[in-house]
Short mmCIF file of C-alpha atoms in Angstrom, two decimals:
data_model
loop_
_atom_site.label_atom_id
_atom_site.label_comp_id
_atom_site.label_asym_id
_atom_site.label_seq_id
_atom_site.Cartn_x
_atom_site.Cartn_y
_atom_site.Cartn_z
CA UNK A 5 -8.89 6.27 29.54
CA UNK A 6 -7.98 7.22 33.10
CA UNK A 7 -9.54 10.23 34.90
CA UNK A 8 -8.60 13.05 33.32
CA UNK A 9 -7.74 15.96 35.87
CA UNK A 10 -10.20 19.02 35.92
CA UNK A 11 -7.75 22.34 34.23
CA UNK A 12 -7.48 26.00 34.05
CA UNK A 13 -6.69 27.30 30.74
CA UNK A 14 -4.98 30.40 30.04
CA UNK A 15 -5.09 32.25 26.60
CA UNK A 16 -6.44 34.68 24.32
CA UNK A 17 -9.34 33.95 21.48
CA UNK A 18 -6.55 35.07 18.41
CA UNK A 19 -4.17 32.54 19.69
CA UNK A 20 -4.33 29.81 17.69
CA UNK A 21 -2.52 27.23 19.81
CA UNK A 22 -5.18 27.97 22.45
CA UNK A 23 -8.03 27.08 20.26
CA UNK A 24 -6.25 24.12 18.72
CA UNK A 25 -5.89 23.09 22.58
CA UNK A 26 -9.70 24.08 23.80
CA UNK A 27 -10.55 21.71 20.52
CA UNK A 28 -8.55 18.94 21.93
CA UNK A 29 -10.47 18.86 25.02
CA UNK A 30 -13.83 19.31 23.58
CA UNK A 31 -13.20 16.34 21.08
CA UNK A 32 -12.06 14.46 24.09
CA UNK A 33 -15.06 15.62 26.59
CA UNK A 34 -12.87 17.18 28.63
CA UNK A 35 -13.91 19.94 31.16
CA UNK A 36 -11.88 23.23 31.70
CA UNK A 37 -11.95 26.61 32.85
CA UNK A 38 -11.20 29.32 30.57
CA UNK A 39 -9.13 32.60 31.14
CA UNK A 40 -9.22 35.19 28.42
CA UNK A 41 -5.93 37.26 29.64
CA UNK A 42 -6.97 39.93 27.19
CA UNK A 43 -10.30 40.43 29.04
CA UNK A 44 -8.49 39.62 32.67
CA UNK A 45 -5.29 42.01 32.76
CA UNK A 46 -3.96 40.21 36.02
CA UNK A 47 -4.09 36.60 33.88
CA UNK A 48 -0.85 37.89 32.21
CA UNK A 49 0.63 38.78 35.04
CA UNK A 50 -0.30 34.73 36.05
CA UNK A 51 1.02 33.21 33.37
CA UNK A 52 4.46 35.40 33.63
CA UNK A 53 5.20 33.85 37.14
CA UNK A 54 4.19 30.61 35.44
CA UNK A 55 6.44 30.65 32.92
CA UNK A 56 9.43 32.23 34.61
CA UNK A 57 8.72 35.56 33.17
CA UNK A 58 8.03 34.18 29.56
CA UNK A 59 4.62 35.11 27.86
CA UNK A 60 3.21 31.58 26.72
CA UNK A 61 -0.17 30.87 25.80
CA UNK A 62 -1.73 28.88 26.11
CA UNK A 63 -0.38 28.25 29.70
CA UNK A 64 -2.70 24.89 31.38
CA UNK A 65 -3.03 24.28 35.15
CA UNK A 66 -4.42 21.15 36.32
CA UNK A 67 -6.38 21.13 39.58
CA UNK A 68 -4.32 17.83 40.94
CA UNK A 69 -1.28 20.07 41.47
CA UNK A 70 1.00 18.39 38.51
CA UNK A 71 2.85 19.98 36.45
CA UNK A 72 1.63 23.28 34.25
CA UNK A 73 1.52 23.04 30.62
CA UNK A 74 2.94 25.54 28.38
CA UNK A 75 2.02 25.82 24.71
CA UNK A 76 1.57 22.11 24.86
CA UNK A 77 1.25 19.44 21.67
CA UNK A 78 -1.54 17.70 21.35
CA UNK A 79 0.50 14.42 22.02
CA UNK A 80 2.06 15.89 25.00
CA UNK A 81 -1.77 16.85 26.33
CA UNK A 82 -2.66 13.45 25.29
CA UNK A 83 -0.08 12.12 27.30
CA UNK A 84 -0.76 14.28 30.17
CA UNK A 85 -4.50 13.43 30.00
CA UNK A 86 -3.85 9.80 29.82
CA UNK A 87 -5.21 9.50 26.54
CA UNK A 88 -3.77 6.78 24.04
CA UNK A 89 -5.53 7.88 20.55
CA UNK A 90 -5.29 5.13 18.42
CA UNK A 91 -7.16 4.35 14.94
CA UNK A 92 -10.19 2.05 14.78
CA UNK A 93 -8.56 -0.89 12.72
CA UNK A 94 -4.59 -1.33 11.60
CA UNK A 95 -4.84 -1.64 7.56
CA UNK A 96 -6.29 0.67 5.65
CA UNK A 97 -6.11 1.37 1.35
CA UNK A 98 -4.15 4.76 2.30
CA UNK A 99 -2.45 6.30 5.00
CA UNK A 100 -1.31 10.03 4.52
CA UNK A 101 1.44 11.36 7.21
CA UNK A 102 0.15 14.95 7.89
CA UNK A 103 -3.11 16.90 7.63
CA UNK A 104 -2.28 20.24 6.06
CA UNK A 105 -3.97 21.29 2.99
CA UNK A 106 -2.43 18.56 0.90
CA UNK A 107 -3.33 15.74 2.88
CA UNK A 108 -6.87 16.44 3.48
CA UNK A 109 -7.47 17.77 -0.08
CA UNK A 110 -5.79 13.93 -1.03
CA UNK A 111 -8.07 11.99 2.00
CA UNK A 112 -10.98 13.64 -0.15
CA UNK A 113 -10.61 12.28 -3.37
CA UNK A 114 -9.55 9.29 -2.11
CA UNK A 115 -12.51 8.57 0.07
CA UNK A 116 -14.83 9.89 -2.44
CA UNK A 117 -13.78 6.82 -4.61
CA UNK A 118 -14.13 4.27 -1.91
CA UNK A 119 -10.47 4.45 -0.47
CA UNK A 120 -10.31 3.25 3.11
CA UNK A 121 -8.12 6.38 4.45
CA UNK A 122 -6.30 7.01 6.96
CA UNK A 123 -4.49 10.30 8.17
CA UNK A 124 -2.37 10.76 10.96
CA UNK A 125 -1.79 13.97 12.25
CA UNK A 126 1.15 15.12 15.03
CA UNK A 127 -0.41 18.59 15.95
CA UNK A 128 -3.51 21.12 14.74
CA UNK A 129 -5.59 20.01 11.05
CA UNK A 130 -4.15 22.16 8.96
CA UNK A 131 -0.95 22.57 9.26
CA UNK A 132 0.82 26.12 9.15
CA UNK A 133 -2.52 27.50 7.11
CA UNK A 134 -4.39 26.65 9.85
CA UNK A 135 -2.36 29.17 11.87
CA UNK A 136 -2.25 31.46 9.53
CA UNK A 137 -4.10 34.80 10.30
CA UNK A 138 -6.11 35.61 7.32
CA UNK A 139 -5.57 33.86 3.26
CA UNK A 140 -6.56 36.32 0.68
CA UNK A 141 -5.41 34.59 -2.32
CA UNK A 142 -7.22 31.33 -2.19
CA UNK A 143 -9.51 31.07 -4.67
CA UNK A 144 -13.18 31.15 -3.79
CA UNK A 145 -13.15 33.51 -0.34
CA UNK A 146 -13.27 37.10 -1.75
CA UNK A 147 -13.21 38.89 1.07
CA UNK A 148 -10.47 36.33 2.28
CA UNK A 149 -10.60 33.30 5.24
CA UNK A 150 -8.89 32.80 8.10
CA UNK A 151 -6.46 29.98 8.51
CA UNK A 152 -8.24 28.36 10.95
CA UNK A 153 -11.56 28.01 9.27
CA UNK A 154 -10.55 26.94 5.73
CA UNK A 155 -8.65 23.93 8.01
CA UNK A 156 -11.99 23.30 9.44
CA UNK A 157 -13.93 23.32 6.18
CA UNK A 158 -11.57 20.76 4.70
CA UNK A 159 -11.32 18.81 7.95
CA UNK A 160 -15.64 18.60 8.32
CA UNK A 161 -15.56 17.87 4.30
CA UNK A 162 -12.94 14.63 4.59
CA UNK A 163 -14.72 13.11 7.50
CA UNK A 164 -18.06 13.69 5.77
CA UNK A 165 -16.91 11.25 3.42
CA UNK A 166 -15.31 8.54 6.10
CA UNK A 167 -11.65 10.07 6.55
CA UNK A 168 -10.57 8.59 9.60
CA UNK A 169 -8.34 11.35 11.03
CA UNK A 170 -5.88 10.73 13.94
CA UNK A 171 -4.42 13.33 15.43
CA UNK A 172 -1.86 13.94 18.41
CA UNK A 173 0.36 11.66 17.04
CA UNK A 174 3.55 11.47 15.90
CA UNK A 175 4.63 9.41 13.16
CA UNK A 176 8.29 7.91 14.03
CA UNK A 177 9.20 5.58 11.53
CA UNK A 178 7.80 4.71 8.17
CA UNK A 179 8.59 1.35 6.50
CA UNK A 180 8.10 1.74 2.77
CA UNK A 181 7.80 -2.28 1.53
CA UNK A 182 9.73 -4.09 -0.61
CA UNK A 183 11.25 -1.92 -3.90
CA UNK A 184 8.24 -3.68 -5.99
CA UNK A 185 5.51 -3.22 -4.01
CA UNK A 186 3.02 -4.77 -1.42
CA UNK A 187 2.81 -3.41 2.21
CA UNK A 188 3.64 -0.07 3.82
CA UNK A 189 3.95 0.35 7.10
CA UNK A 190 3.94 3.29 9.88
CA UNK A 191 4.88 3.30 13.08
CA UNK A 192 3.81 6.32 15.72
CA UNK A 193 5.89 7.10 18.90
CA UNK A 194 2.74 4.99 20.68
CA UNK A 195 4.25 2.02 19.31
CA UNK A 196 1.00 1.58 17.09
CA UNK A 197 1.84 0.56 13.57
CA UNK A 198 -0.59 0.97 10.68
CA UNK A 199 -0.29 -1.08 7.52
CA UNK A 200 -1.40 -0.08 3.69
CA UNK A 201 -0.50 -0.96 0.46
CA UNK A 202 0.21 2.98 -0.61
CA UNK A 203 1.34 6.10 1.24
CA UNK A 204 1.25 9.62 0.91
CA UNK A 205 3.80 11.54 2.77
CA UNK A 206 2.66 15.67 3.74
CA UNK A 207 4.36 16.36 6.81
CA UNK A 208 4.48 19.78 5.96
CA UNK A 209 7.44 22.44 7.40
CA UNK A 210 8.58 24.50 10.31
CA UNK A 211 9.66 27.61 11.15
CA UNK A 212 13.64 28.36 10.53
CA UNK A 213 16.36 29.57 13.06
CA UNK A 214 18.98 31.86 13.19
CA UNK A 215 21.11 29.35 14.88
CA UNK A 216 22.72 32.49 16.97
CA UNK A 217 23.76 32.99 20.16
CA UNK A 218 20.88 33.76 22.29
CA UNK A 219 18.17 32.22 20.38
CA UNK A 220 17.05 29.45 22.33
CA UNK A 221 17.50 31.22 25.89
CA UNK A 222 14.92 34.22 24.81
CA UNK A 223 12.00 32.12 22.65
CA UNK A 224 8.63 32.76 24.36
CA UNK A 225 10.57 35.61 26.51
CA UNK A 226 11.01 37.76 23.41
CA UNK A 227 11.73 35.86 20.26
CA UNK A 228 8.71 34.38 18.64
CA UNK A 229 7.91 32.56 15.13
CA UNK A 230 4.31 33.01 15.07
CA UNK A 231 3.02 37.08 14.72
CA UNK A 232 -0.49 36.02 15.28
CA UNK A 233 -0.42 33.72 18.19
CA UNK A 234 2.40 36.61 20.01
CA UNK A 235 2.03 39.92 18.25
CA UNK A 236 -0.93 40.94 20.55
CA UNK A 237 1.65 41.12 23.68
CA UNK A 238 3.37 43.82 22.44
CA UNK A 239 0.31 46.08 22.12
CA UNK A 240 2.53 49.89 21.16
CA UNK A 241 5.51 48.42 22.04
CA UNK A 242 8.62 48.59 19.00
CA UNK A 243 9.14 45.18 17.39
CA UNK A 244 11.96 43.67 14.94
CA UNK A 245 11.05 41.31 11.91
CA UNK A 246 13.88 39.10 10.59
CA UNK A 247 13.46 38.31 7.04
CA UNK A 248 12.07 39.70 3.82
CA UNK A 249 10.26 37.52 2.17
CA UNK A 250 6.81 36.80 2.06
CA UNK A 251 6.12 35.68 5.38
CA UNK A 252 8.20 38.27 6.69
CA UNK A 253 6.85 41.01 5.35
CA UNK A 254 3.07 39.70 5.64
CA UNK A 255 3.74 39.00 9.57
CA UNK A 256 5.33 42.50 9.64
CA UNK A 257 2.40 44.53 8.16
CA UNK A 258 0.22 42.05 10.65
CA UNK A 259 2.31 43.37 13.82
CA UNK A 260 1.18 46.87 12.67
CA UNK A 261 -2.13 46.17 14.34
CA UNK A 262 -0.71 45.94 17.63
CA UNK A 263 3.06 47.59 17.54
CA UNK A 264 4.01 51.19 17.11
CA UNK A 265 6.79 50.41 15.28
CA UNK A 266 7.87 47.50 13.15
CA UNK A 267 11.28 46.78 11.45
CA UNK A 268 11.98 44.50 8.99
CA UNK A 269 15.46 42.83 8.56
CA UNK A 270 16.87 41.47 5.27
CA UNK A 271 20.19 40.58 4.81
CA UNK A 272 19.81 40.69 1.08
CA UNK A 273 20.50 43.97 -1.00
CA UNK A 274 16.59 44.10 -1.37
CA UNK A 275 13.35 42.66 0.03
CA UNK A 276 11.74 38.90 -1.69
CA UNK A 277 8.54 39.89 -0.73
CA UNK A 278 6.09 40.18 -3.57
CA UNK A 279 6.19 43.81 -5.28
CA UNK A 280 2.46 44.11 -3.82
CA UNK A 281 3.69 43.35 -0.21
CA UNK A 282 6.54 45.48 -0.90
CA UNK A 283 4.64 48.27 -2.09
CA UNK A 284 2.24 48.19 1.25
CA UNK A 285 5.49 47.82 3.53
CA UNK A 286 7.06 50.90 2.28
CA UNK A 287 3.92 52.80 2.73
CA UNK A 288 2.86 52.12 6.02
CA UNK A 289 3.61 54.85 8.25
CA UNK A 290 4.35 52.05 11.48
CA UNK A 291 7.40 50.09 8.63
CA UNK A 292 10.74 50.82 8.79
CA UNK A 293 13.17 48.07 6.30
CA UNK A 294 16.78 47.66 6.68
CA UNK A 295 18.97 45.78 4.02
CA UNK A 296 22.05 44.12 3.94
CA UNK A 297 21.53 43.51 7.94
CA UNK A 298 21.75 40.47 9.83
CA UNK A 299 20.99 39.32 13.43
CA UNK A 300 24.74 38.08 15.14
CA UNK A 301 22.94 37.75 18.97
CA UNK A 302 19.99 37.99 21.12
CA UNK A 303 21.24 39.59 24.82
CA UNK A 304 19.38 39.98 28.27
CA UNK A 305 18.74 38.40 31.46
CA UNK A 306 15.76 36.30 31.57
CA UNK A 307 14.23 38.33 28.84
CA UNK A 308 15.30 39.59 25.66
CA UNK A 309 16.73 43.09 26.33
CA UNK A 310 18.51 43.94 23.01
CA UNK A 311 19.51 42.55 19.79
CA UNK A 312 22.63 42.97 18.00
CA UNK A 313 22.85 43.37 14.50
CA UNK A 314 25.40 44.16 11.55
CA UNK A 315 25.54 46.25 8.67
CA UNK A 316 26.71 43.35 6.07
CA UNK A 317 28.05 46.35 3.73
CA UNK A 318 30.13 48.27 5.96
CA UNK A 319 30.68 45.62 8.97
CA UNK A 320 29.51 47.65 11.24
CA UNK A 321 27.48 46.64 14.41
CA UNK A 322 24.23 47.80 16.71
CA UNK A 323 22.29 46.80 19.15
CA UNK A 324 18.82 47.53 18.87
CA UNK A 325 16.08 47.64 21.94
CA UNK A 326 13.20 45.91 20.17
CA UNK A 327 10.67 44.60 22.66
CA UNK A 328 9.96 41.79 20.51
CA UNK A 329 11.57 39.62 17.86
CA UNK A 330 9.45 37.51 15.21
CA UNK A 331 12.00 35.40 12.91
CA UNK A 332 10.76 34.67 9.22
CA UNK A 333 13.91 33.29 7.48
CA UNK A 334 12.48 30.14 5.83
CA UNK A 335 11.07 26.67 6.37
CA UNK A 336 12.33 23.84 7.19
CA UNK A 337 10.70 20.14 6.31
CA UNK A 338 9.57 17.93 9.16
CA UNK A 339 11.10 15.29 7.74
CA UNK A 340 13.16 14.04 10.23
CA UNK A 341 11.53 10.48 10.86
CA UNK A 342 12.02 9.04 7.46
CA UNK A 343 15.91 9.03 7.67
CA UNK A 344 17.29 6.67 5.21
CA UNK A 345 13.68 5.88 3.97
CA UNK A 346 12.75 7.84 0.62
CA UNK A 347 15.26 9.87 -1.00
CA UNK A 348 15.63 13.48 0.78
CA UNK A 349 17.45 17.17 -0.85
CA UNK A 350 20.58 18.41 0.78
CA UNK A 351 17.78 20.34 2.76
CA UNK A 352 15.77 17.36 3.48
CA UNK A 353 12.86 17.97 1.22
CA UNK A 354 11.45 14.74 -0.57
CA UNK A 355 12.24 14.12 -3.66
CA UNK A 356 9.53 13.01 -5.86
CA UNK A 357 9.96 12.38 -10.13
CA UNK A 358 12.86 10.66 -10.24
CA UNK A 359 11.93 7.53 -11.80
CA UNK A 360 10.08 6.57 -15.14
CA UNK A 361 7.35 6.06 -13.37
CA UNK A 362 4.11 8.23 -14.40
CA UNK A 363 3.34 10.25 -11.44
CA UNK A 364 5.45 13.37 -11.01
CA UNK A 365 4.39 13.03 -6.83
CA UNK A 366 5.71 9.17 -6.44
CA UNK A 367 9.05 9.21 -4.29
CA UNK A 368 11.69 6.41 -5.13
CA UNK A 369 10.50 4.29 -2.91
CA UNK A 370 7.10 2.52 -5.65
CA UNK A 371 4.05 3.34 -3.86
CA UNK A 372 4.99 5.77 -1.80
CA UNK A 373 4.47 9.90 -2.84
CA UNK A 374 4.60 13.08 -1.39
CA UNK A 375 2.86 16.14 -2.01
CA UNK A 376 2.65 19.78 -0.42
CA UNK A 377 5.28 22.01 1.13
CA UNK A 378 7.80 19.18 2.27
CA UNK A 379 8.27 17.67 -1.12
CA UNK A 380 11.18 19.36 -3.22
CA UNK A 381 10.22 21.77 -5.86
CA UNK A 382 6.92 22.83 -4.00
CA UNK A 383 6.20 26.68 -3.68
CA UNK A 384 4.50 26.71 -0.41
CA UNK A 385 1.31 27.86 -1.23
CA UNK A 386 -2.50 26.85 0.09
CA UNK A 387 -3.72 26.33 -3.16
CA UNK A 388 -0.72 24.96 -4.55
CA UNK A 389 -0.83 22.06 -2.09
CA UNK A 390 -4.28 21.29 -2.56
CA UNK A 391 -3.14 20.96 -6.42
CA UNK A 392 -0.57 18.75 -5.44
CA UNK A 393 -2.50 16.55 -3.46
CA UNK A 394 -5.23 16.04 -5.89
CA UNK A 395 -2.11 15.38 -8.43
CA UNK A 396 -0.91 12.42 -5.88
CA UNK A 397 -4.23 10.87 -5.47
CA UNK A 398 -3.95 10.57 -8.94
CA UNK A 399 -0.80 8.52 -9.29
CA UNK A 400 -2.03 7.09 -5.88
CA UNK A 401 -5.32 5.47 -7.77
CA UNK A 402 -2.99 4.17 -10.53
CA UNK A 403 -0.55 2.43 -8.26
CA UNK A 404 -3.93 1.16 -6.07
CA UNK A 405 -5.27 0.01 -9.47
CA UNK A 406 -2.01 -1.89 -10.28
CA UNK A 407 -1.74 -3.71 -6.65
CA UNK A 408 -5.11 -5.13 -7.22
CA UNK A 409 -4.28 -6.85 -10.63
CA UNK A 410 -1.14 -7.86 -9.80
CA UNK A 411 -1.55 -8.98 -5.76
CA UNK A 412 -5.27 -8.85 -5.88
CA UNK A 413 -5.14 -6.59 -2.50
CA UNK A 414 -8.02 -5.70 -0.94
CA UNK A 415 -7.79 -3.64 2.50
CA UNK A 416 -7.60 -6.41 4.98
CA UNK A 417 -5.18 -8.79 3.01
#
């Protein structure tokens, strides 16, 4: 690895991209400086003239006078480091493509029944729970857990038992193996490739869009996706919600804690939410909801300045002067590199059950499954996903069990 440049990070300790980033570099060995901009009130003013006015955290400055960083992957601070991760050996009895919930629940059983496994991992362990403010409905944690811990509990218990986890890289291409069986191959944007005889796909989702006009000019300058890493900037400032469902709803009662005022959107003649969520969002005295609106443009100069909306009943239109728009329409999966490769939904969620075959979590493609909240039919839960990828290592240990009396495979054949 070359000599990595000495750096300045900017953030705040409940930004979750800046401690997915700090934990980067301390893996690595990497020394930085460290700017909490909620303890240094000028540091925000620094990383505004960084950004071109936009509020992005974590913001990076290196010390060589390259480029800044903002909000950076952990392949693009990889990159920028000069470091090439790469796994220790290039077969393996199981790869898994993501390390949310699903995955690492999977890695675990697998490796606890000898499984050479392998995960690779494009961003933070954990995938959108790891982000996720607080989980009060996973089983175990009474009082509730934080995203980011449960992600490190399951991430310390797989590599207690010899997961080999990989992260900051991006999977681009997946080769499943001839229709009957035999090898499966990955290939990461590196150009590494990675070879086993079964895979389990859990790339996980992302945030929807609005796909209207406006979006992509104010995002980081206005329009966020993520409450908790960008609610705290709008400390009693008015904020707009769009969506609600779950996540909407649950992000909105989350801005409460910072915003004097928070308004949910829902173009639908009545919220998704849960009745529980619903019941705390019409009680909280911060809460306004609006149905039967929709978002038709962001507007301002540099910085989101207003927001238009109609009224989907009567067709009539406002703009509204939020400070701050967080969008919670939906997920999308991150699905995008296996084109042609398994079969994918209209939406391009995997498709899994389609065959005779015995496991429920096997794709079309023999040997290859899916499992958690990019596989078709999932609900997008924590503790549904960890179901689901105890369910795949199941059908995963059958097909292993199969290769070996048929092929007699064993790891490095």
């Amino acid at each position: 690895m070359t000599q990595s440049p000495r750096m300045t990070v900017y953030g705040a300790l409940w930004c979750p991209d800046c401690r997915r980033s700090k934990q980067f570099l301390a893996e690595h060995r990497i020394p930085y400086s460290w700017v909490d901009i909620e303890q240094e009130p000028e540091a925000q003013e620094t990383v505004r003239q960084l950004n071109d006015g936009r509020q992005i955290i974590p913001t990076i400055v290196f010390d060589d006078g390259g480029p800044i960083m903002a909000e950076p992957s952990n392949a693009e601070l990889a990159a920028r480091l000069g470091i090439n991760p790469q796994a220790s050996r290039s077969h393996y009895d199981l790869i898994i493509v993501g390390g949310g919930p699903a995955g690492l629940t999977a890695a675990i059983y697998a490796a606890r029944e000898g499984m050479e496994t392998l995960i690779i991992e494009r961003g933070g362990i954990g995938g959108q729970a790891g982000s996720t403010e607080r989980i009060d409905n996973y089983p175990g944690f009474a009082d509730g857990v934080s995203g980011a811990d449960l992600a490190d509990r399951m991430r310390e218990q797989a590599e207690r038992f010899g997961v080999e986890i990989l992260v900051a890289q991006t999977v681009a291409s997946v080769d499943p193996g001839p229709e009957t069986g035999g090898v499966r191959t990955v290939t990461t944007q590196s150009g590494q490739e990675y070879r086993a005889p079964a895979l389990l796909l859990t790339p996980g989702t992302r945030y929807r869009r609005l796909d209207v006009p406006g979006e992509d000019d104010f995002i980081g300058a206005g329009v966020h996706f993520c409450a908790t890493c960008d609610g705290p900037f709008y400390r009693d400032l008015e904020t707009l919600v769009v969506g609600g469902g779950n996540s909407g709803v649950e992000e909105g009662l989350f801005l409460t804690r910072f915003a004097s005022r928070v308004t949910v959107l829902e173009r639908g003649d009545r919220l998704r939410a849960s009745q529980v969520l619903q019941d705390k969002a019409a009680a909280h005295p911060k809460m306004d909801l609006r149905l039967n609106t929709t978002v038709r443009e962001f507007r301002g100069d540099g910085r989101l300045a207003s927001v238009l909306v109609e009224d989907l009943v009567t067709g009539d239109q406002e703009e509204l002067h939020p400070a701050g728009v967080f969008v919670f329409i939906g997920l999308d999966p991150n699905t995008g590199f296996l084109s042609d490769m398994v079969e994918l939904d209209q939406r391009g969620f995997i498709v899994t059950g389609g065959s005779p075959r015995s496991s429920s979590m096997e794709t079309d493609r023999h040997g290859v499954f899916a499992a958690g909240d990019a596989r078709a039919g999932s609900t997008k839960q924590v503790a549904t996903a960890v179901g689901e990828g105890a369910a795949a290592l199941i059908g995963i240990r059958a097909h292993m069990e199969e290769e070996i009396r048929n092929r007699g495979y064993r790891g490095d054949n």
